[in-house]
PDB file of C-alpha atoms in Angstrom:
ATOM      1  CA  UNK S  35     181.261 167.725-185.402  1.00 54.00           C
ATOM      2  CA  UNK S  36     181.825 164.688-187.476  1.00 56.00           C
ATOM      3  CA  UNK S  37     185.568 164.843-186.313  1.00 54.00           C
ATOM      4  CA  UNK S  38     184.583 165.225-182.445  1.00 49.00           C
ATOM      5  CA  UNK S  39     182.344 161.860-183.146  1.00 50.00           C
ATOM      6  CA  UNK S  40     185.222 160.062-184.430  1.00 50.00           C
ATOM      7  CA  UNK S  41     187.855 161.221-181.834  1.00 48.00           C
ATOM      8  CA  UNK S  42     184.640 160.157-179.249  1.00 42.00           C
ATOM      9  CA  UNK S  43     184.431 156.634-180.494  1.00 44.00           C
ATOM     10  CA  UNK S  44     188.004 156.004-181.088  1.00 42.00           C
ATOM     11  CA  UNK S  45     188.333 157.188-177.259  1.00 39.00           C
ATOM     12  CA  UNK S  46     185.612 154.816-176.377  1.00 41.00           C
ATOM     13  CA  UNK S  47     187.120 152.009-178.091  1.00 37.00           C
ATOM     14  CA  UNK S  48     190.218 152.678-176.761  1.00 38.00           C
ATOM     15  CA  UNK S  49     189.185 152.825-172.819  1.00 38.00           C
ATOM     16  CA  UNK S  50     186.628 149.591-173.350  1.00 38.00           C
ATOM     17  CA  UNK S  51     188.900 147.172-175.547  1.00 35.00           C
ATOM     18  CA  UNK S  52     191.234 146.526-172.422  1.00 39.00           C
ATOM     19  CA  UNK S  53     188.379 145.912-170.163  1.00 40.00           C
ATOM     20  CA  UNK S  54     186.608 143.297-172.563  1.00 38.00           C
ATOM     21  CA  UNK S  55     189.979 141.534-173.656  1.00 39.00           C
ATOM     22  CA  UNK S  56     190.666 141.426-170.121  1.00 45.00           C
ATOM     23  CA  UNK S  57     187.719 139.768-168.916  1.00 53.00           C
ATOM     24  CA  UNK S  58     188.898 136.962-171.551  1.00 52.00           C
ATOM     25  CA  UNK S  59     192.193 137.058-170.753  1.00 55.00           C
ATOM     26  CA  UNK S  60     191.721 136.641-166.815  1.00 81.00           C
ATOM     27  CA  UNK S  61     189.070 133.701-167.233  1.00 79.00           C
ATOM     28  CA  UNK S  62     190.961 131.876-170.396  1.00 83.00           C
ATOM     29  CA  UNK S  63     192.732 129.184-168.020  1.00 88.00           C
ATOM     30  CA  UNK S  64     189.329 128.520-166.710  1.00 94.00           C
ATOM     31  CA  UNK S  65     188.287 125.520-168.291  1.00 95.00           C
ATOM     32  CA  UNK S  66     187.561 122.685-166.111  1.00 96.00           C
ATOM     33  CA  UNK S  67     183.697 123.226-166.233  1.00 96.00           C
ATOM     34  CA  UNK S  68     183.656 121.625-169.655  1.00 96.00           C
ATOM     35  CA  UNK S  69     184.846 118.359-168.232  1.00 95.00           C
ATOM     36  CA  UNK S  70     182.764 115.790-166.366  1.00 95.00           C
ATOM     37  CA  UNK S  71     182.875 115.756-162.948  1.00 94.00           C
ATOM     38  CA  UNK S  72     184.173 112.185-162.759  1.00 92.00           C
ATOM     39  CA  UNK S  73     186.526 111.319-165.152  1.00 87.00           C
ATOM     40  CA  UNK S  74     187.373 107.644-164.248  1.00 82.00           C
ATOM     41  CA  UNK S  75     185.440 105.177-161.866  1.00 75.00           C
ATOM     42  CA  UNK S  76     186.888 105.696-158.487  1.00 72.00           C
ATOM     43  CA  UNK S  77     186.055 104.362-154.978  1.00 75.00           C
ATOM     44  CA  UNK S  78     186.795 107.640-153.659  1.00 76.00           C
ATOM     45  CA  UNK S  79     184.049 110.269-152.807  1.00 83.00           C
ATOM     46  CA  UNK S  80     183.972 113.783-151.461  1.00 92.00           C
ATOM     47  CA  UNK S  81     181.470 114.765-149.459  1.00 95.00           C
ATOM     48  CA  UNK S  82     179.135 117.505-150.008  1.00 96.00           C
ATOM     49  CA  UNK S  83     177.172 117.657-146.769  1.00 96.00           C
ATOM     50  CA  UNK S  84     179.666 119.829-144.882  1.00 97.00           C
ATOM     51  CA  UNK S  85     182.937 121.684-145.714  1.00 96.00           C
ATOM     52  CA  UNK S  86     186.927 121.061-145.702  1.00 96.00           C
ATOM     53  CA  UNK S  87     188.886 123.081-143.234  1.00 96.00           C
ATOM     54  CA  UNK S  88     192.725 122.390-143.018  1.00 95.00           C
ATOM     55  CA  UNK S  89     194.128 120.695-140.315  1.00 95.00           C
ATOM     56  CA  UNK S  90     197.931 121.396-140.654  1.00 93.00           C
ATOM     57  CA  UNK S  91     197.881 124.751-142.158  1.00 92.00           C
ATOM     58  CA  UNK S  92     195.155 126.965-142.834  1.00 92.00           C
ATOM     59  CA  UNK S  93     191.919 127.497-145.726  1.00 93.00           C
ATOM     60  CA  UNK S  94     188.750 125.501-145.936  1.00 94.00           C
ATOM     61  CA  UNK S  95     186.543 124.801-148.872  1.00 95.00           C
ATOM     62  CA  UNK S  96     183.103 123.662-150.024  1.00 96.00           C
ATOM     63  CA  UNK S  97     182.076 121.271-152.686  1.00 97.00           C
ATOM     64  CA  UNK S  98     178.694 120.446-154.495  1.00 96.00           C
ATOM     65  CA  UNK S  99     176.764 117.978-156.045  1.00 94.00           C
ATOM     66  CA  UNK S 100     176.961 119.718-159.074  1.00 95.00           C
ATOM     67  CA  UNK S 101     180.723 120.126-159.586  1.00 96.00           C
ATOM     68  CA  UNK S 102     180.896 123.645-158.090  1.00 97.00           C
ATOM     69  CA  UNK S 103     183.295 124.173-155.496  1.00 97.00           C
ATOM     70  CA  UNK S 104     184.096 127.124-153.102  1.00 96.00           C
ATOM     71  CA  UNK S 105     187.165 128.146-151.222  1.00 93.00           C
ATOM     72  CA  UNK S 106     185.914 130.223-148.243  1.00 90.00           C
ATOM     73  CA  UNK S 107     189.037 131.332-147.011  1.00 81.00           C
ATOM     74  CA  UNK S 108     192.490 130.345-148.149  1.00 77.00           C
ATOM     75  CA  UNK S 109     194.491 132.065-145.367  1.00 78.00           C
ATOM     76  CA  UNK S 110     191.884 131.361-142.533  1.00 77.00           C
ATOM     77  CA  UNK S 111     191.272 129.605-139.963  1.00 74.00           C
ATOM     78  CA  UNK S 112     194.210 128.150-138.829  1.00 78.00           C
ATOM     79  CA  UNK S 113     193.653 124.726-138.815  1.00 78.00           C
ATOM     80  CA  UNK S 114     195.080 123.787-135.300  1.00 82.00           C
ATOM     81  CA  UNK S 115     192.569 126.529-133.860  1.00 87.00           C
ATOM     82  CA  UNK S 116     189.815 125.585-135.872  1.00 92.00           C
ATOM     83  CA  UNK S 117     189.762 121.821-134.849  1.00 94.00           C
ATOM     84  CA  UNK S 118     190.113 122.516-131.226  1.00 93.00           C
ATOM     85  CA  UNK S 119     186.760 124.192-131.159  1.00 93.00           C
ATOM     86  CA  UNK S 120     185.253 123.335-134.401  1.00 94.00           C
ATOM     87  CA  UNK S 121     181.498 125.121-133.245  1.00 93.00           C
ATOM     88  CA  UNK S 122     183.145 128.571-132.347  1.00 93.00           C
ATOM     89  CA  UNK S 123     185.129 127.959-135.442  1.00 92.00           C
ATOM     90  CA  UNK S 124     182.683 127.319-137.646  1.00 94.00           C
ATOM     91  CA  UNK S 125     180.635 130.451-136.241  1.00 93.00           C
ATOM     92  CA  UNK S 126     183.700 132.582-137.007  1.00 90.00           C
ATOM     93  CA  UNK S 127     184.139 131.253-140.570  1.00 91.00           C
ATOM     94  CA  UNK S 128     180.463 131.811-141.115  1.00 92.00           C
ATOM     95  CA  UNK S 129     181.423 135.530-140.384  1.00 91.00           C
ATOM     96  CA  UNK S 130     184.023 135.700-143.150  1.00 88.00           C
ATOM     97  CA  UNK S 131     183.841 138.643-145.784  1.00 86.00           C
ATOM     98  CA  UNK S 132     182.916 135.854-148.768  1.00 86.00           C
ATOM     99  CA  UNK S 133     181.355 132.963-147.056  1.00 92.00           C
ATOM    100  CA  UNK S 134     177.735 133.912-148.611  1.00 91.00           C
ATOM    101  CA  UNK S 135     179.343 135.964-151.647  1.00 93.00           C
ATOM    102  CA  UNK S 136     179.517 135.418-155.242  1.00 94.00           C
ATOM    103  CA  UNK S 137     183.002 135.664-155.236  1.00 93.00           C
ATOM    104  CA  UNK S 138     185.848 132.666-154.953  1.00 94.00           C
ATOM    105  CA  UNK S 139     183.458 129.997-156.524  1.00 96.00           C
ATOM    106  CA  UNK S 140     185.044 127.381-159.105  1.00 97.00           C
ATOM    107  CA  UNK S 141     184.370 123.856-160.151  1.00 98.00           C
ATOM    108  CA  UNK S 142     186.338 120.613-159.700  1.00 97.00           C
ATOM    109  CA  UNK S 143     186.936 117.141-161.320  1.00 96.00           C
ATOM    110  CA  UNK S 144     187.638 113.616-159.671  1.00 95.00           C
ATOM    111  CA  UNK S 145     189.829 111.068-161.364  1.00 93.00           C
ATOM    112  CA  UNK S 146     190.542 108.031-159.457  1.00 91.00           C
ATOM    113  CA  UNK S 147     191.763 109.179-156.058  1.00 92.00           C
ATOM    114  CA  UNK S 148     193.198 112.766-157.851  1.00 94.00           C
ATOM    115  CA  UNK S 149     191.242 115.860-157.678  1.00 96.00           C
ATOM    116  CA  UNK S 150     191.788 118.965-159.431  1.00 97.00           C
ATOM    117  CA  UNK S 151     189.845 122.439-158.959  1.00 97.00           C
ATOM    118  CA  UNK S 152     189.643 125.824-160.771  1.00 97.00           C
ATOM    119  CA  UNK S 153     188.613 128.801-158.518  1.00 95.00           C
ATOM    120  CA  UNK S 154     188.639 132.746-159.152  1.00 94.00           C
ATOM    121  CA  UNK S 155     190.139 134.499-156.281  1.00 82.00           C
ATOM    122  CA  UNK S 156     189.163 137.997-155.550  1.00 70.00           C
ATOM    123  CA  UNK S 157     191.430 141.211-155.349  1.00 68.00           C
ATOM    124  CA  UNK S 158     189.382 144.512-156.318  1.00 60.00           C
ATOM    125  CA  UNK S 159     192.658 146.198-156.631  1.00 52.00           C
ATOM    126  CA  UNK S 160     194.465 143.961-159.612  1.00 58.00           C
ATOM    127  CA  UNK S 161     193.767 144.320-163.382  1.00 62.00           C
ATOM    128  CA  UNK S 162     192.309 140.873-163.236  1.00 71.00           C
ATOM    129  CA  UNK S 163     190.283 141.013-159.824  1.00 67.00           C
ATOM    130  CA  UNK S 164     189.049 137.529-160.708  1.00 84.00           C
ATOM    131  CA  UNK S 165     191.830 135.909-161.475  1.00 87.00           C
ATOM    132  CA  UNK S 166     192.527 132.000-161.914  1.00 93.00           C
ATOM    133  CA  UNK S 167     194.107 129.453-159.432  1.00 94.00           C
ATOM    134  CA  UNK S 168     194.512 125.783-159.949  1.00 96.00           C
ATOM    135  CA  UNK S 169     194.737 123.370-156.868  1.00 97.00           C
ATOM    136  CA  UNK S 170     195.466 119.823-157.291  1.00 97.00           C
ATOM    137  CA  UNK S 171     195.515 116.984-155.010  1.00 96.00           C
ATOM    138  CA  UNK S 172     194.456 113.948-153.502  1.00 96.00           C
ATOM    139  CA  UNK S 173     191.516 112.234-152.134  1.00 96.00           C
ATOM    140  CA  UNK S 174     192.783 109.998-149.092  1.00 94.00           C
ATOM    141  CA  UNK S 175     189.161 109.245-147.912  1.00 92.00           C
ATOM    142  CA  UNK S 176     185.995 110.604-147.952  1.00 89.00           C
ATOM    143  CA  UNK S 177     187.190 112.789-145.061  1.00 95.00           C
ATOM    144  CA  UNK S 178     190.324 113.773-145.827  1.00 97.00           C
ATOM    145  CA  UNK S 179     191.717 115.729-148.766  1.00 97.00           C
ATOM    146  CA  UNK S 180     195.305 116.510-149.475  1.00 97.00           C
ATOM    147  CA  UNK S 181     196.307 119.319-151.658  1.00 97.00           C
ATOM    148  CA  UNK S 182     199.952 119.553-153.046  1.00 97.00           C
ATOM    149  CA  UNK S 183     199.609 122.857-155.298  1.00 95.00           C
ATOM    150  CA  UNK S 184     197.459 126.014-155.421  1.00 93.00           C
ATOM    151  CA  UNK S 185     198.925 127.489-158.425  1.00 93.00           C
ATOM    152  CA  UNK S 186     198.085 131.360-159.476  1.00 88.00           C
ATOM    153  CA  UNK S 187     198.100 131.958-162.967  1.00 81.00           C
ATOM    154  CA  UNK S 188     197.876 135.550-162.885  1.00 75.00           C
ATOM    155  CA  UNK S 189     200.986 135.473-160.614  1.00 76.00           C
ATOM    156  CA  UNK S 190     202.490 132.542-161.965  1.00 82.00           C
ATOM    157  CA  UNK S 191     203.548 130.864-158.660  1.00 82.00           C
ATOM    158  CA  UNK S 192     202.534 127.917-156.140  1.00 89.00           C
ATOM    159  CA  UNK S 193     200.738 129.170-152.860  1.00 84.00           C
ATOM    160  CA  UNK S 194     201.478 125.754-151.152  1.00 89.00           C
ATOM    161  CA  UNK S 195     205.079 125.402-150.173  1.00 88.00           C
ATOM    162  CA  UNK S 196     203.870 121.762-148.109  1.00 92.00           C
ATOM    163  CA  UNK S 197     200.846 119.734-148.195  1.00 96.00           C
ATOM    164  CA  UNK S 198     197.707 120.992-147.006  1.00 96.00           C
ATOM    165  CA  UNK S 199     195.438 118.422-145.287  1.00 96.00           C
ATOM    166  CA  UNK S 200     191.950 118.872-144.874  1.00 96.00           C
ATOM    167  CA  UNK S 201     189.287 117.157-143.138  1.00 96.00           C
ATOM    168  CA  UNK S 202     185.578 117.176-143.326  1.00 97.00           C
ATOM    169  CA  UNK S 203     183.330 119.336-140.954  1.00 97.00           C
ATOM    170  CA  UNK S 204     179.560 118.597-141.244  1.00 97.00           C
ATOM    171  CA  UNK S 205     177.058 121.377-141.526  1.00 96.00           C
ATOM    172  CA  UNK S 206     173.819 121.814-143.444  1.00 94.00           C
ATOM    173  CA  UNK S 207     174.827 125.754-143.402  1.00 94.00           C
ATOM    174  CA  UNK S 208     176.825 125.851-146.648  1.00 95.00           C
ATOM    175  CA  UNK S 209     177.732 128.876-148.754  1.00 95.00           C
ATOM    176  CA  UNK S 210     174.567 129.075-151.313  1.00 95.00           C
ATOM    177  CA  UNK S 211     176.131 127.727-154.426  1.00 94.00           C
ATOM    178  CA  UNK S 212     173.402 129.682-156.927  1.00 94.00           C
ATOM    179  CA  UNK S 213     175.303 132.872-155.765  1.00 93.00           C
ATOM    180  CA  UNK S 214     178.452 131.844-158.216  1.00 95.00           C
ATOM    181  CA  UNK S 215     178.822 134.834-159.920  1.00 94.00           C
ATOM    182  CA  UNK S 216     179.598 132.555-163.530  1.00 95.00           C
ATOM    183  CA  UNK S 217     176.613 130.523-163.058  1.00 95.00           C
ATOM    184  CA  UNK S 218     174.372 132.865-165.769  1.00 93.00           C
ATOM    185  CA  UNK S 219     177.184 133.825-167.725  1.00 94.00           C
ATOM    186  CA  UNK S 220     176.565 133.041-171.301  1.00 94.00           C
ATOM    187  CA  UNK S 221     180.227 131.297-171.754  1.00 94.00           C
ATOM    188  CA  UNK S 222     179.608 129.127-168.551  1.00 96.00           C
ATOM    189  CA  UNK S 223     176.375 127.454-169.811  1.00 95.00           C
ATOM    190  CA  UNK S 224     177.411 127.407-173.366  1.00 95.00           C
ATOM    191  CA  UNK S 225     180.141 125.122-172.436  1.00 95.00           C
ATOM    192  CA  UNK S 226     179.102 123.657-169.543  1.00 97.00           C
ATOM    193  CA  UNK S 227     179.473 119.783-169.221  1.00 96.00           C
ATOM    194  CA  UNK S 228     176.373 117.646-169.161  1.00 95.00           C
ATOM    195  CA  UNK S 229     177.170 115.972-165.881  1.00 94.00           C
ATOM    196  CA  UNK S 230     177.437 119.538-164.042  1.00 95.00           C
ATOM    197  CA  UNK S 231     173.903 120.127-165.237  1.00 91.00           C
ATOM    198  CA  UNK S 232     172.346 118.655-161.928  1.00 71.00           C
ATOM    199  CA  UNK S 233     170.782 120.285-158.707  1.00 59.00           C
ATOM    200  CA  UNK S 234     173.065 122.188-156.495  1.00 52.00           C
TER     201      UNK S 234
END
């Protein structure tokens, strides 16, 4: 009986250890939430009363006053289609699977006219179902952001092969940032920078 219990414990340990280690491994590059939202004084701002949608490629994202951001869709909508009829394009975007889900959230920081974002992608078929992506860009003005890089730490390559220009679309129907899956995680609350502890 004792041998059976020992074997059962060993088997459980072998099964659960990789998943515990995997959870840390999958988020270890996600550290931007420990930094201030704005790291140096700047005349550049981003708007938080709407979303940014690609003008020349694809993708959309939203920003919040507490430093949280969300990639609504990285490969949708096609920018030109959205901007030809933004109202219809926005209705289509709201129907996208993750618009109000707990997935694809992250944080951003601004340094002068530069913006850096770290977000979690989602793919339930991978070992790291939530893997970290780091996006780097420049704020051209409060209505235009240009992304130069969207790097996947899991796949170790950049998803952008040409600059992706995002324009601002005003709306009060943004995704609810209180749904971000990491909001109540102990590791997130423990190291969250003071500047990020504000209203959403």
